[in-house]
Amino acid sequence: MKNIDCAKLKVTNPIELKKIPTFIDVATSEKKKEKELQKNREKLSKLQDKMYAHNKYGVLICLQGMDTAGKDSLIREVFKEFNARGVVVHSFKTPNSTELEHDYLWRHYLALPEKGKFSVFNRTHYENVLVTRVHPNYILNENIPGINSVEDITEAFWENRFKSINAFEEHIAANGVIILKFYLHLSKEEQRQRLLRRLETEKHNWKFSPGDLKERELWDAYQKCYEEAINKTSKEHAPWYVVPADNKETCRYLVAKTILETLEKYTDIKEPELENEVKENIKMYHDKLASEK
């Protein structure tokens, strides 16, 4: 299997999405990719158990991508070996009435990972500079002072949102949250094929919505907004990775590999050691329990 350097997927300089491939050949079979993914997710599961005992870091995995990019299946396949207590998935949809009574980051703060746990955001706080930018009328639902019409939403408004998001991520990173953000980079043609399969396969019909076609018409606008959001918010403490997503198996493998390689750099994550007094008396505790037979 071709060795892929996941560091090359990391955004460290301004990018143009149209110049980044949506498919990468790893020169192996689907079966082999599944086998490699299995190895990585087993390692991740063991590492998460260690992190739970260590109780100092949380991990935030952010997944963004166009419709049909494969976010749901990626979550299922990458995290399936985890202890249920160790990972929580949050799928952020249109804000409800309660969420709209607070600032746009409020609901994301509530979903941040506890120490020792993973939170996976399926769609993220970046929806607030993506879908709302393509559909600025959605901003009016937030009832923000000074924003009374779409005409009031200036470039300065979006710049302030980027600054707020960067500050949010800098704050949580400084307090022990390891942040990894993945853009699943799908081609427009592959999206067309996946939408067709939803229509042609009866058991997948439920996944299709006429709204998918309306959003598809706005493909170029979304690409522009994604590109700007990624360029303005990929930081060393909260990096973006642009992952080719035309092949789902390869995409899953690369995401799992990136997470694992990142976490393995945290050499301070260790299971806590017993206090010396407990260590010295382990045999006594054992004998006491054994004698109760």
C-alpha positions as protocol buffer text, in pm:
chain_id: "A"
residue {
  index: 1
  type: MET
  ca { x: 0 y: 0 z: 0 }
}
residue {
  index: 2
  type: LYS
  ca { x: 134 y: 340 z: -99 }
}
residue {
  index: 3
  type: ASN
  ca { x: 245 y: 536 z: 206 }
}
residue {
  index: 4
  type: ILE
  ca { x: 66 y: 872 z: 223 }
}
residue {
  index: 5
  type: ASP
  ca { x: 220 y: 1156 z: 422 }
}
residue {
  index: 6
  type: CYS
  ca { x: -83 y: 1300 z: 600 }
}
residue {
  index: 7
  type: ALA
  ca { x: 116 y: 1611 z: 687 }
}
residue {
  index: 8
  type: LYS
  ca { x: 84 y: 1708 z: 320 }
}
residue {
  index: 9
  type: LEU
  ca { x: -294 y: 1728 z: 365 }
}
residue {
  index: 10
  type: LYS
  ca { x: -249 y: 1993 z: 634 }
}
residue {
  index: 11
  type: VAL
  ca { x: -317 y: 2352 z: 533 }
}
residue {
  index: 12
  type: THR
  ca { x: -16 y: 2563 z: 628 }
}
residue {
  index: 13
  type: ASN
  ca { x: -31 y: 2815 z: 341 }
}
residue {
  index: 14
  type: PRO
  ca { x: -320 y: 2965 z: 142 }
}
residue {
  index: 15
  type: ILE
  ca { x: -481 y: 2706 z: -82 }
}
residue {
  index: 16
  type: GLU
  ca { x: -701 y: 2697 z: -391 }
}
residue {
  index: 17
  type: LEU
  ca { x: -944 y: 2408 z: -369 }
}
residue {
  index: 18
  type: LYS
  ca { x: -967 y: 2372 z: -747 }
}
residue {
  index: 19
  type: LYS
  ca { x: -595 y: 2288 z: -753 }
}
residue {
  index: 20
  type: ILE
  ca { x: -621 y: 2014 z: -490 }
}
residue {
  index: 21
  type: PRO
  ca { x: -714 y: 1664 z: -611 }
}
residue {
  index: 22
  type: THR
  ca { x: -1035 y: 1504 z: -489 }
}
residue {
  index: 23
  type: PHE
  ca { x: -896 y: 1156 z: -556 }
}
residue {
  index: 24
  type: ILE
  ca { x: -568 y: 1004 z: -445 }
}
residue {
  index: 25
  type: ASP
  ca { x: -441 y: 664 z: -555 }
}
residue {
  index: 26
  type: VAL
  ca { x: -305 y: 463 z: -264 }
}
residue {
  index: 27
  type: ALA
  ca { x: -223 y: 172 z: -496 }
}
residue {
  index: 28
  type: THR
  ca { x: -409 y: -100 z: -311 }
}
residue {
  index: 29
  type: SER
  ca { x: -740 y: -284 z: -296 }
}
residue {
  index: 30
  type: GLU
  ca { x: -1048 y: -178 z: -100 }
}
residue {
  index: 31
  type: LYS
  ca { x: -996 y: -484 z: 121 }
}
residue {
  index: 32
  type: LYS
  ca { x: -643 y: -377 z: 205 }
}
residue {
  index: 33
  type: LYS
  ca { x: -758 y: -24 z: 287 }
}
residue {
  index: 34
  type: GLU
  ca { x: -1022 y: -165 z: 521 }
}
residue {
  index: 35
  type: LYS
  ca { x: -755 y: -377 z: 690 }
}
residue {
  index: 36
  type: GLU
  ca { x: -530 y: -75 z: 741 }
}
residue {
  index: 37
  type: LEU
  ca { x: -823 y: 129 z: 871 }
}
residue {
  index: 38
  type: GLN
  ca { x: -902 y: -151 z: 1118 }
}
residue {
  index: 39
  type: LYS
  ca { x: -547 y: -137 z: 1252 }
}
residue {
  index: 40
  type: ASN
  ca { x: -562 y: 238 z: 1299 }
}
residue {
  index: 41
  type: ARG
  ca { x: -900 y: 243 z: 1469 }
}
residue {
  index: 42
  type: GLU
  ca { x: -792 y: -31 z: 1711 }
}
residue {
  index: 43
  type: LYS
  ca { x: -488 y: 179 z: 1800 }
}
residue {
  index: 44
  type: LEU
  ca { x: -711 y: 484 z: 1840 }
}
residue {
  index: 45
  type: SER
  ca { x: -944 y: 292 z: 2069 }
}
residue {
  index: 46
  type: LYS
  ca { x: -656 y: 189 z: 2296 }
}
residue {
  index: 47
  type: LEU
  ca { x: -520 y: 540 z: 2295 }
}
residue {
  index: 48
  type: GLN
  ca { x: -859 y: 678 z: 2390 }
}
residue {
  index: 49
  type: ASP
  ca { x: -874 y: 442 z: 2689 }
}
residue {
  index: 50
  type: LYS
  ca { x: -536 y: 578 z: 2796 }
}
residue {
  index: 51
  type: MET
  ca { x: -657 y: 935 z: 2746 }
}
residue {
  index: 52
  type: TYR
  ca { x: -963 y: 862 z: 2958 }
}
residue {
  index: 53
  type: ALA
  ca { x: -743 y: 748 z: 3245 }
}
residue {
  index: 54
  type: HIS
  ca { x: -500 y: 1037 z: 3193 }
}
residue {
  index: 55
  type: ASN
  ca { x: -792 y: 1283 z: 3208 }
}
residue {
  index: 56
  type: LYS
  ca { x: -617 y: 1596 z: 3082 }
}
residue {
  index: 57
  type: TYR
  ca { x: -697 y: 1626 z: 2710 }
}
residue {
  index: 58
  type: GLY
  ca { x: -1018 y: 1623 z: 2512 }
}
residue {
  index: 59
  type: VAL
  ca { x: -1024 y: 1578 z: 2135 }
}
residue {
  index: 60
  type: LEU
  ca { x: -1246 y: 1774 z: 1898 }
}
residue {
  index: 61
  type: ILE
  ca { x: -1285 y: 1630 z: 1548 }
}
residue {
  index: 62
  type: CYS
  ca { x: -1454 y: 1868 z: 1304 }
}
residue {
  index: 63
  type: LEU
  ca { x: -1594 y: 1731 z: 977 }
}
residue {
  index: 64
  type: GLN
  ca { x: -1710 y: 1955 z: 695 }
}
residue {
  index: 65
  type: GLY
  ca { x: -1788 y: 1885 z: 333 }
}
residue {
  index: 66
  type: MET
  ca { x: -2048 y: 1923 z: 64 }
}
residue {
  index: 67
  type: ASP
  ca { x: -2361 y: 1705 z: 70 }
}
residue {
  index: 68
  type: THR
  ca { x: -2278 y: 1335 z: 9 }
}
residue {
  index: 69
  type: ALA
  ca { x: -1911 y: 1386 z: 103 }
}
residue {
  index: 70
  type: GLY
  ca { x: -1935 y: 1084 z: 335 }
}
residue {
  index: 71
  type: LYS
  ca { x: -1927 y: 1237 z: 683 }
}
residue {
  index: 72
  type: ASP
  ca { x: -2180 y: 999 z: 840 }
}
residue {
  index: 73
  type: SER
  ca { x: -2021 y: 680 z: 712 }
}
residue {
  index: 74
  type: LEU
  ca { x: -1675 y: 808 z: 804 }
}
residue {
  index: 75
  type: ILE
  ca { x: -1784 y: 858 z: 1164 }
}
residue {
  index: 76
  type: ARG
  ca { x: -1933 y: 509 z: 1173 }
}
residue {
  index: 77
  type: GLU
  ca { x: -1624 y: 342 z: 1030 }
}
residue {
  index: 78
  type: VAL
  ca { x: -1348 y: 538 z: 1204 }
}
residue {
  index: 79
  type: PHE
  ca { x: -1490 y: 535 z: 1557 }
}
residue {
  index: 80
  type: LYS
  ca { x: -1665 y: 196 z: 1567 }
}
residue {
  index: 81
  type: GLU
  ca { x: -1401 y: 40 z: 1798 }
}
residue {
  index: 82
  type: PHE
  ca { x: -1433 y: 313 z: 2061 }
}
residue {
  index: 83
  type: ASN
  ca { x: -1583 y: 251 z: 2401 }
}
residue {
  index: 84
  type: ALA
  ca { x: -1925 y: 418 z: 2388 }
}
residue {
  index: 85
  type: ARG
  ca { x: -1833 y: 634 z: 2685 }
}
residue {
  index: 86
  type: GLY
  ca { x: -1532 y: 773 z: 2496 }
}
residue {
  index: 87
  type: VAL
  ca { x: -1687 y: 945 z: 2194 }
}
residue {
  index: 88
  type: VAL
  ca { x: -1990 y: 1169 z: 2144 }
}
residue {
  index: 89
  type: VAL
  ca { x: -2112 y: 1270 z: 1798 }
}
residue {
  index: 90
  type: HIS
  ca { x: -2295 y: 1598 z: 1747 }
}
residue {
  index: 91
  type: SER
  ca { x: -2479 y: 1665 z: 1422 }
}
residue {
  index: 92
  type: PHE
  ca { x: -2553 y: 2035 z: 1406 }
}
residue {
  index: 93
  type: LYS
  ca { x: -2863 y: 2121 z: 1209 }
}
residue {
  index: 94
  type: THR
  ca { x: -3052 y: 2447 z: 1168 }
}
residue {
  index: 95
  type: PRO
  ca { x: -3047 y: 2626 z: 1508 }
}
residue {
  index: 96
  type: ASN
  ca { x: -3365 y: 2574 z: 1708 }
}
residue {
  index: 97
  type: SER
  ca { x: -3553 y: 2848 z: 1895 }
}
residue {
  index: 98
  type: THR
  ca { x: -3356 y: 2796 z: 2217 }
}
residue {
  index: 99
  type: GLU
  ca { x: -3020 y: 2806 z: 2037 }
}
residue {
  index: 100
  type: LEU
  ca { x: -3119 y: 3125 z: 1856 }
}
residue {
  index: 101
  type: GLU
  ca { x: -3166 y: 3294 z: 2194 }
}
residue {
  index: 102
  type: HIS
  ca { x: -2787 y: 3271 z: 2240 }
}
residue {
  index: 103
  type: ASP
  ca { x: -2483 y: 3367 z: 2034 }
}
residue {
  index: 104
  type: TYR
  ca { x: -2399 y: 3138 z: 1745 }
}
residue {
  index: 105
  type: LEU
  ca { x: -2111 y: 2963 z: 1924 }
}
residue {
  index: 106
  type: TRP
  ca { x: -2312 y: 2881 z: 2238 }
}
residue {
  index: 107
  type: ARG
  ca { x: -2441 y: 2542 z: 2126 }
}
residue {
  index: 108
  type: HIS
  ca { x: -2090 y: 2442 z: 2017 }
}
residue {
  index: 109
  type: TYR
  ca { x: -1945 y: 2529 z: 2357 }
}
residue {
  index: 110
  type: LEU
  ca { x: -2201 y: 2294 z: 2515 }
}
residue {
  index: 111
  type: ALA
  ca { x: -2087 y: 2009 z: 2291 }
}
residue {
  index: 112
  type: LEU
  ca { x: -1712 y: 2036 z: 2358 }
}
residue {
  index: 113
  type: PRO
  ca { x: -1543 y: 1715 z: 2477 }
}
residue {
  index: 114
  type: GLU
  ca { x: -1490 y: 1636 z: 2841 }
}
residue {
  index: 115
  type: LYS
  ca { x: -1134 y: 1558 z: 2943 }
}
residue {
  index: 116
  type: GLY
  ca { x: -1040 y: 1212 z: 2822 }
}
residue {
  index: 117
  type: LYS
  ca { x: -1313 y: 1203 z: 2558 }
}
residue {
  index: 118
  type: PHE
  ca { x: -1369 y: 1272 z: 2188 }
}
residue {
  index: 119
  type: SER
  ca { x: -1636 y: 1498 z: 2044 }
}
residue {
  index: 120
  type: VAL
  ca { x: -1707 y: 1466 z: 1673 }
}
residue {
  index: 121
  type: PHE
  ca { x: -1882 y: 1760 z: 1511 }
}
residue {
  index: 122
  type: ASN
  ca { x: -2070 y: 1642 z: 1201 }
}
residue {
  index: 123
  type: ARG
  ca { x: -2102 y: 1986 z: 1047 }
}
residue {
  index: 124
  type: THR
  ca { x: -1958 y: 2240 z: 1282 }
}
residue {
  index: 125
  type: HIS
  ca { x: -1937 y: 2598 z: 1401 }
}
residue {
  index: 126
  type: TYR
  ca { x: -1809 y: 2670 z: 1049 }
}
residue {
  index: 127
  type: GLU
  ca { x: -2164 y: 2646 z: 919 }
}
residue {
  index: 128
  type: ASN
  ca { x: -2189 y: 2999 z: 1059 }
}
residue {
  index: 129
  type: VAL
  ca { x: -1948 y: 3125 z: 792 }
}
residue {
  index: 130
  type: LEU
  ca { x: -2049 y: 2880 z: 519 }
}
residue {
  index: 131
  type: VAL
  ca { x: -2421 y: 2814 z: 479 }
}
residue {
  index: 132
  type: THR
  ca { x: -2504 y: 3153 z: 634 }
}
residue {
  index: 133
  type: ARG
  ca { x: -2268 y: 3323 z: 392 }
}
residue {
  index: 134
  type: VAL
  ca { x: -2424 y: 3154 z: 92 }
}
residue {
  index: 135
  type: HIS
  ca { x: -2769 y: 3225 z: 242 }
}
residue {
  index: 136
  type: PRO
  ca { x: -2716 y: 3551 z: 437 }
}
residue {
  index: 137
  type: ASN
  ca { x: -3088 y: 3580 z: 508 }
}
residue {
  index: 138
  type: TYR
  ca { x: -3038 y: 3305 z: 769 }
}
residue {
  index: 139
  type: ILE
  ca { x: -2839 y: 3556 z: 977 }
}
residue {
  index: 140
  type: LEU
  ca { x: -3157 y: 3757 z: 1032 }
}
residue {
  index: 141
  type: ASN
  ca { x: -3293 y: 3471 z: 1245 }
}
residue {
  index: 142
  type: GLU
  ca { x: -3019 y: 3542 z: 1500 }
}
residue {
  index: 143
  type: ASN
  ca { x: -3174 y: 3882 z: 1582 }
}
residue {
  index: 144
  type: ILE
  ca { x: -2838 y: 4057 z: 1614 }
}
residue {
  index: 145
  type: PRO
  ca { x: -2832 y: 4427 z: 1709 }
}
residue {
  index: 146
  type: GLY
  ca { x: -2764 y: 4644 z: 1406 }
}
residue {
  index: 147
  type: ILE
  ca { x: -2845 y: 4366 z: 1158 }
}
residue {
  index: 148
  type: ASN
  ca { x: -3192 y: 4446 z: 1031 }
}
residue {
  index: 149
  type: SER
  ca { x: -3157 y: 4337 z: 670 }
}
residue {
  index: 150
  type: VAL
  ca { x: -2919 y: 4144 z: 446 }
}
residue {
  index: 151
  type: GLU
  ca { x: -2770 y: 4477 z: 337 }
}
residue {
  index: 152
  type: ASP
  ca { x: -2639 y: 4526 z: 692 }
}
residue {
  index: 153
  type: ILE
  ca { x: -2422 y: 4211 z: 663 }
}
residue {
  index: 154
  type: THR
  ca { x: -2091 y: 4355 z: 544 }
}
residue {
  index: 155
  type: GLU
  ca { x: -1748 y: 4200 z: 483 }
}
residue {
  index: 156
  type: ALA
  ca { x: -1650 y: 4336 z: 824 }
}
residue {
  index: 157
  type: PHE
  ca { x: -1926 y: 4122 z: 975 }
}
residue {
  index: 158
  type: TRP
  ca { x: -1771 y: 3805 z: 829 }
}
residue {
  index: 159
  type: GLU
  ca { x: -1419 y: 3911 z: 927 }
}
residue {
  index: 160
  type: ASN
  ca { x: -1539 y: 3946 z: 1286 }
}
residue {
  index: 161
  type: ARG
  ca { x: -1687 y: 3596 z: 1270 }
}
residue {
  index: 162
  type: PHE
  ca { x: -1356 y: 3453 z: 1155 }
}
residue {
  index: 163
  type: LYS
  ca { x: -1181 y: 3635 z: 1440 }
}
residue {
  index: 164
  type: SER
  ca { x: -1434 y: 3500 z: 1689 }
}
residue {
  index: 165
  type: ILE
  ca { x: -1394 y: 3144 z: 1563 }
}
residue {
  index: 166
  type: ASN
  ca { x: -1015 y: 3172 z: 1581 }
}
residue {
  index: 167
  type: ALA
  ca { x: -1039 y: 3308 z: 1936 }
}
residue {
  index: 168
  type: PHE
  ca { x: -1281 y: 3029 z: 2034 }
}
residue {
  index: 169
  type: GLU
  ca { x: -1045 y: 2761 z: 1907 }
}
residue {
  index: 170
  type: GLU
  ca { x: -738 y: 2926 z: 2058 }
}
residue {
  index: 171
  type: HIS
  ca { x: -911 y: 2939 z: 2396 }
}
residue {
  index: 172
  type: ILE
  ca { x: -1020 y: 2576 z: 2403 }
}
residue {
  index: 173
  type: ALA
  ca { x: -683 y: 2457 z: 2270 }
}
residue {
  index: 174
  type: ALA
  ca { x: -508 y: 2641 z: 2553 }
}
residue {
  index: 175
  type: ASN
  ca { x: -732 y: 2451 z: 2794 }
}
residue {
  index: 176
  type: GLY
  ca { x: -651 y: 2102 z: 2672 }
}
residue {
  index: 177
  type: VAL
  ca { x: -871 y: 2043 z: 2366 }
}
residue {
  index: 178
  type: ILE
  ca { x: -682 y: 1890 z: 2074 }
}
residue {
  index: 179
  type: ILE
  ca { x: -850 y: 2020 z: 1758 }
}
residue {
  index: 180
  type: LEU
  ca { x: -842 y: 1851 z: 1418 }
}
residue {
  index: 181
  type: LYS
  ca { x: -1053 y: 1987 z: 1132 }
}
residue {
  index: 182
  type: PHE
  ca { x: -1118 y: 1788 z: 814 }
}
residue {
  index: 183
  type: TYR
  ca { x: -1263 y: 1916 z: 489 }
}
residue {
  index: 184
  type: LEU
  ca { x: -1378 y: 1616 z: 285 }
}
residue {
  index: 185
  type: HIS
  ca { x: -1288 y: 1737 z: -63 }
}
residue {
  index: 186
  type: LEU
  ca { x: -1546 y: 1596 z: -306 }
}
residue {
  index: 187
  type: SER
  ca { x: -1568 y: 1660 z: -680 }
}
residue {
  index: 188
  type: LYS
  ca { x: -1891 y: 1788 z: -830 }
}
residue {
  index: 189
  type: GLU
  ca { x: -1907 y: 1486 z: -1062 }
}
residue {
  index: 190
  type: GLU
  ca { x: -1873 y: 1240 z: -772 }
}
residue {
  index: 191
  type: GLN
  ca { x: -2149 y: 1421 z: -588 }
}
residue {
  index: 192
  type: ARG
  ca { x: -2370 y: 1383 z: -896 }
}
residue {
  index: 193
  type: GLN
  ca { x: -2304 y: 1009 z: -903 }
}
residue {
  index: 194
  type: ARG
  ca { x: -2380 y: 971 z: -531 }
}
residue {
  index: 195
  type: LEU
  ca { x: -2706 y: 1165 z: -562 }
}
residue {
  index: 196
  type: LEU
  ca { x: -2804 y: 944 z: -855 }
}
residue {
  index: 197
  type: ARG
  ca { x: -2737 y: 632 z: -645 }
}
residue {
  index: 198
  type: ARG
  ca { x: -2966 y: 767 z: -376 }
}
residue {
  index: 199
  type: LEU
  ca { x: -3242 y: 796 z: -633 }
}
residue {
  index: 200
  type: GLU
  ca { x: -3172 y: 461 z: -801 }
}
residue {
  index: 201
  type: THR
  ca { x: -3140 y: 252 z: -484 }
}
residue {
  index: 202
  type: GLU
  ca { x: -3474 y: 225 z: -306 }
}
residue {
  index: 203
  type: LYS
  ca { x: -3330 y: 167 z: 41 }
}
residue {
  index: 204
  type: HIS
  ca { x: -3133 y: 492 z: 8 }
}
residue {
  index: 205
  type: ASN
  ca { x: -3420 y: 703 z: -129 }
}
residue {
  index: 206
  type: TRP
  ca { x: -3482 y: 851 z: 215 }
}
residue {
  index: 207
  type: LYS
  ca { x: -3141 y: 1023 z: 203 }
}
residue {
  index: 208
  type: PHE
  ca { x: -3243 y: 1235 z: -95 }
}
residue {
  index: 209
  type: SER
  ca { x: -3405 y: 1575 z: -64 }
}
residue {
  index: 210
  type: PRO
  ca { x: -3501 y: 1813 z: -347 }
}
residue {
  index: 211
  type: GLY
  ca { x: -3307 y: 2069 z: -146 }
}
residue {
  index: 212
  type: ASP
  ca { x: -2990 y: 1878 z: -234 }
}
residue {
  index: 213
  type: LEU
  ca { x: -3029 y: 1987 z: -596 }
}
residue {
  index: 214
  type: LYS
  ca { x: -3090 y: 2350 z: -501 }
}
residue {
  index: 215
  type: GLU
  ca { x: -2773 y: 2353 z: -291 }
}
residue {
  index: 216
  type: ARG
  ca { x: -2582 y: 2183 z: -573 }
}
residue {
  index: 217
  type: GLU
  ca { x: -2663 y: 2479 z: -796 }
}
residue {
  index: 218
  type: LEU
  ca { x: -2465 y: 2691 z: -548 }
}
residue {
  index: 219
  type: TRP
  ca { x: -2155 y: 2469 z: -571 }
}
residue {
  index: 220
  type: ASP
  ca { x: -1918 y: 2747 z: -679 }
}
residue {
  index: 221
  type: ALA
  ca { x: -2036 y: 2980 z: -404 }
}
residue {
  index: 222
  type: TYR
  ca { x: -1980 y: 2710 z: -143 }
}
residue {
  index: 223
  type: GLN
  ca { x: -1633 y: 2631 z: -279 }
}
residue {
  index: 224
  type: LYS
  ca { x: -1537 y: 2997 z: -251 }
}
residue {
  index: 225
  type: CYS
  ca { x: -1665 y: 3018 z: 106 }
}
residue {
  index: 226
  type: TYR
  ca { x: -1494 y: 2693 z: 209 }
}
residue {
  index: 227
  type: GLU
  ca { x: -1167 y: 2810 z: 61 }
}
residue {
  index: 228
  type: GLU
  ca { x: -1175 y: 3141 z: 246 }
}
residue {
  index: 229
  type: ALA
  ca { x: -1283 y: 2983 z: 576 }
}
residue {
  index: 230
  type: ILE
  ca { x: -1004 y: 2724 z: 558 }
}
residue {
  index: 231
  type: ASN
  ca { x: -739 y: 2981 z: 469 }
}
residue {
  index: 232
  type: LYS
  ca { x: -839 y: 3218 z: 748 }
}
residue {
  index: 233
  type: THR
  ca { x: -874 y: 2962 z: 1025 }
}
residue {
  index: 234
  type: SER
  ca { x: -612 y: 2692 z: 972 }
}
residue {
  index: 235
  type: LYS
  ca { x: -378 y: 2745 z: 1266 }
}
residue {
  index: 236
  type: GLU
  ca { x: -110 y: 2529 z: 1424 }
}
residue {
  index: 237
  type: HIS
  ca { x: -333 y: 2470 z: 1730 }
}
residue {
  index: 238
  type: ALA
  ca { x: -639 y: 2406 z: 1510 }
}
residue {
  index: 239
  type: PRO
  ca { x: -529 y: 2289 z: 1165 }
}
residue {
  index: 240
  type: TRP
  ca { x: -742 y: 2210 z: 864 }
}
residue {
  index: 241
  type: TYR
  ca { x: -673 y: 1899 z: 657 }
}
residue {
  index: 242
  type: VAL
  ca { x: -810 y: 1883 z: 303 }
}
residue {
  index: 243
  type: VAL
  ca { x: -879 y: 1513 z: 245 }
}
residue {
  index: 244
  type: PRO
  ca { x: -959 y: 1373 z: -103 }
}
residue {
  index: 245
  type: ALA
  ca { x: -1309 y: 1228 z: -66 }
}
residue {
  index: 246
  type: ASP
  ca { x: -1405 y: 1082 z: -404 }
}
residue {
  index: 247
  type: ASN
  ca { x: -1313 y: 738 z: -266 }
}
residue {
  index: 248
  type: LYS
  ca { x: -1476 y: 684 z: 72 }
}
residue {
  index: 249
  type: GLU
  ca { x: -1245 y: 406 z: 189 }
}
residue {
  index: 250
  type: THR
  ca { x: -934 y: 611 z: 119 }
}
residue {
  index: 251
  type: CYS
  ca { x: -1085 y: 915 z: 288 }
}
residue {
  index: 252
  type: ARG
  ca { x: -1166 y: 719 z: 604 }
}
residue {
  index: 253
  type: TYR
  ca { x: -819 y: 568 z: 614 }
}
residue {
  index: 254
  type: LEU
  ca { x: -651 y: 909 z: 578 }
}
residue {
  index: 255
  type: VAL
  ca { x: -864 y: 1071 z: 849 }
}
residue {
  index: 256
  type: ALA
  ca { x: -799 y: 788 z: 1096 }
}
residue {
  index: 257
  type: LYS
  ca { x: -427 y: 791 z: 1015 }
}
residue {
  index: 258
  type: THR
  ca { x: -407 y: 1168 z: 1065 }
}
residue {
  index: 259
  type: ILE
  ca { x: -584 y: 1153 z: 1402 }
}
residue {
  index: 260
  type: LEU
  ca { x: -364 y: 868 z: 1522 }
}
residue {
  index: 261
  type: GLU
  ca { x: -37 y: 1027 z: 1410 }
}
residue {
  index: 262
  type: THR
  ca { x: -134 y: 1355 z: 1575 }
}
residue {
  index: 263
  type: LEU
  ca { x: -226 y: 1201 z: 1909 }
}
residue {
  index: 264
  type: GLU
  ca { x: 83 y: 983 z: 1918 }
}
residue {
  index: 265
  type: LYS
  ca { x: 290 y: 1302 z: 1937 }
}
residue {
  index: 266
  type: TYR
  ca { x: 143 y: 1371 z: 2282 }
}
residue {
  index: 267
  type: THR
  ca { x: 395 y: 1158 z: 2469 }
}
residue {
  index: 268
  type: ASP
  ca { x: 272 y: 1286 z: 2805 }
}
residue {
  index: 269
  type: ILE
  ca { x: -53 y: 1089 z: 2766 }
}
residue {
  index: 270
  type: LYS
  ca { x: 0 y: 796 z: 3000 }
}
residue {
  index: 271
  type: GLU
  ca { x: -206 y: 588 z: 3236 }
}
residue {
  index: 272
  type: PRO
  ca { x: -170 y: 728 z: 3590 }
}
residue {
  index: 273
  type: GLU
  ca { x: 68 y: 547 z: 3822 }
}
residue {
  index: 274
  type: LEU
  ca { x: -41 y: 414 z: 4158 }
}
residue {
  index: 275
  type: GLU
  ca { x: 77 y: 596 z: 4467 }
}
residue {
  index: 276
  type: ASN
  ca { x: 385 y: 438 z: 4625 }
}
residue {
  index: 277
  type: GLU
  ca { x: 192 y: 325 z: 4933 }
}
residue {
  index: 278
  type: VAL
  ca { x: -60 y: 139 z: 4717 }
}
residue {
  index: 279
  type: LYS
  ca { x: 216 y: -15 z: 4503 }
}
residue {
  index: 280
  type: GLU
  ca { x: 399 y: -142 z: 4809 }
}
residue {
  index: 281
  type: ASN
  ca { x: 87 y: -306 z: 4947 }
}
residue {
  index: 282
  type: ILE
  ca { x: -56 y: -465 z: 4632 }
}
residue {
  index: 283
  type: LYS
  ca { x: 31 y: -814 z: 4755 }
}
residue {
  index: 284
  type: MET
  ca { x: -141 y: -748 z: 5087 }
}
residue {
  index: 285
  type: TYR
  ca { x: -458 y: -626 z: 4911 }
}
residue {
  index: 286
  type: HIS
  ca { x: -449 y: -930 z: 4683 }
}
residue {
  index: 287
  type: ASP
  ca { x: -404 y: -1173 z: 4971 }
}
residue {
  index: 288
  type: LYS
  ca { x: -686 y: -1009 z: 5165 }
}
residue {
  index: 289
  type: LEU
  ca { x: -928 y: -1050 z: 4874 }
}
residue {
  index: 290
  type: ALA
  ca { x: -808 y: -1403 z: 4796 }
}
residue {
  index: 291
  type: SER
  ca { x: -860 y: -1512 z: 5157 }
}
residue {
  index: 292
  type: GLU
  ca { x: -1229 y: -1425 z: 5143 }
}
residue {
  index: 293
  type: LYS
  ca { x: -1305 y: -1744 z: 4950 }
}
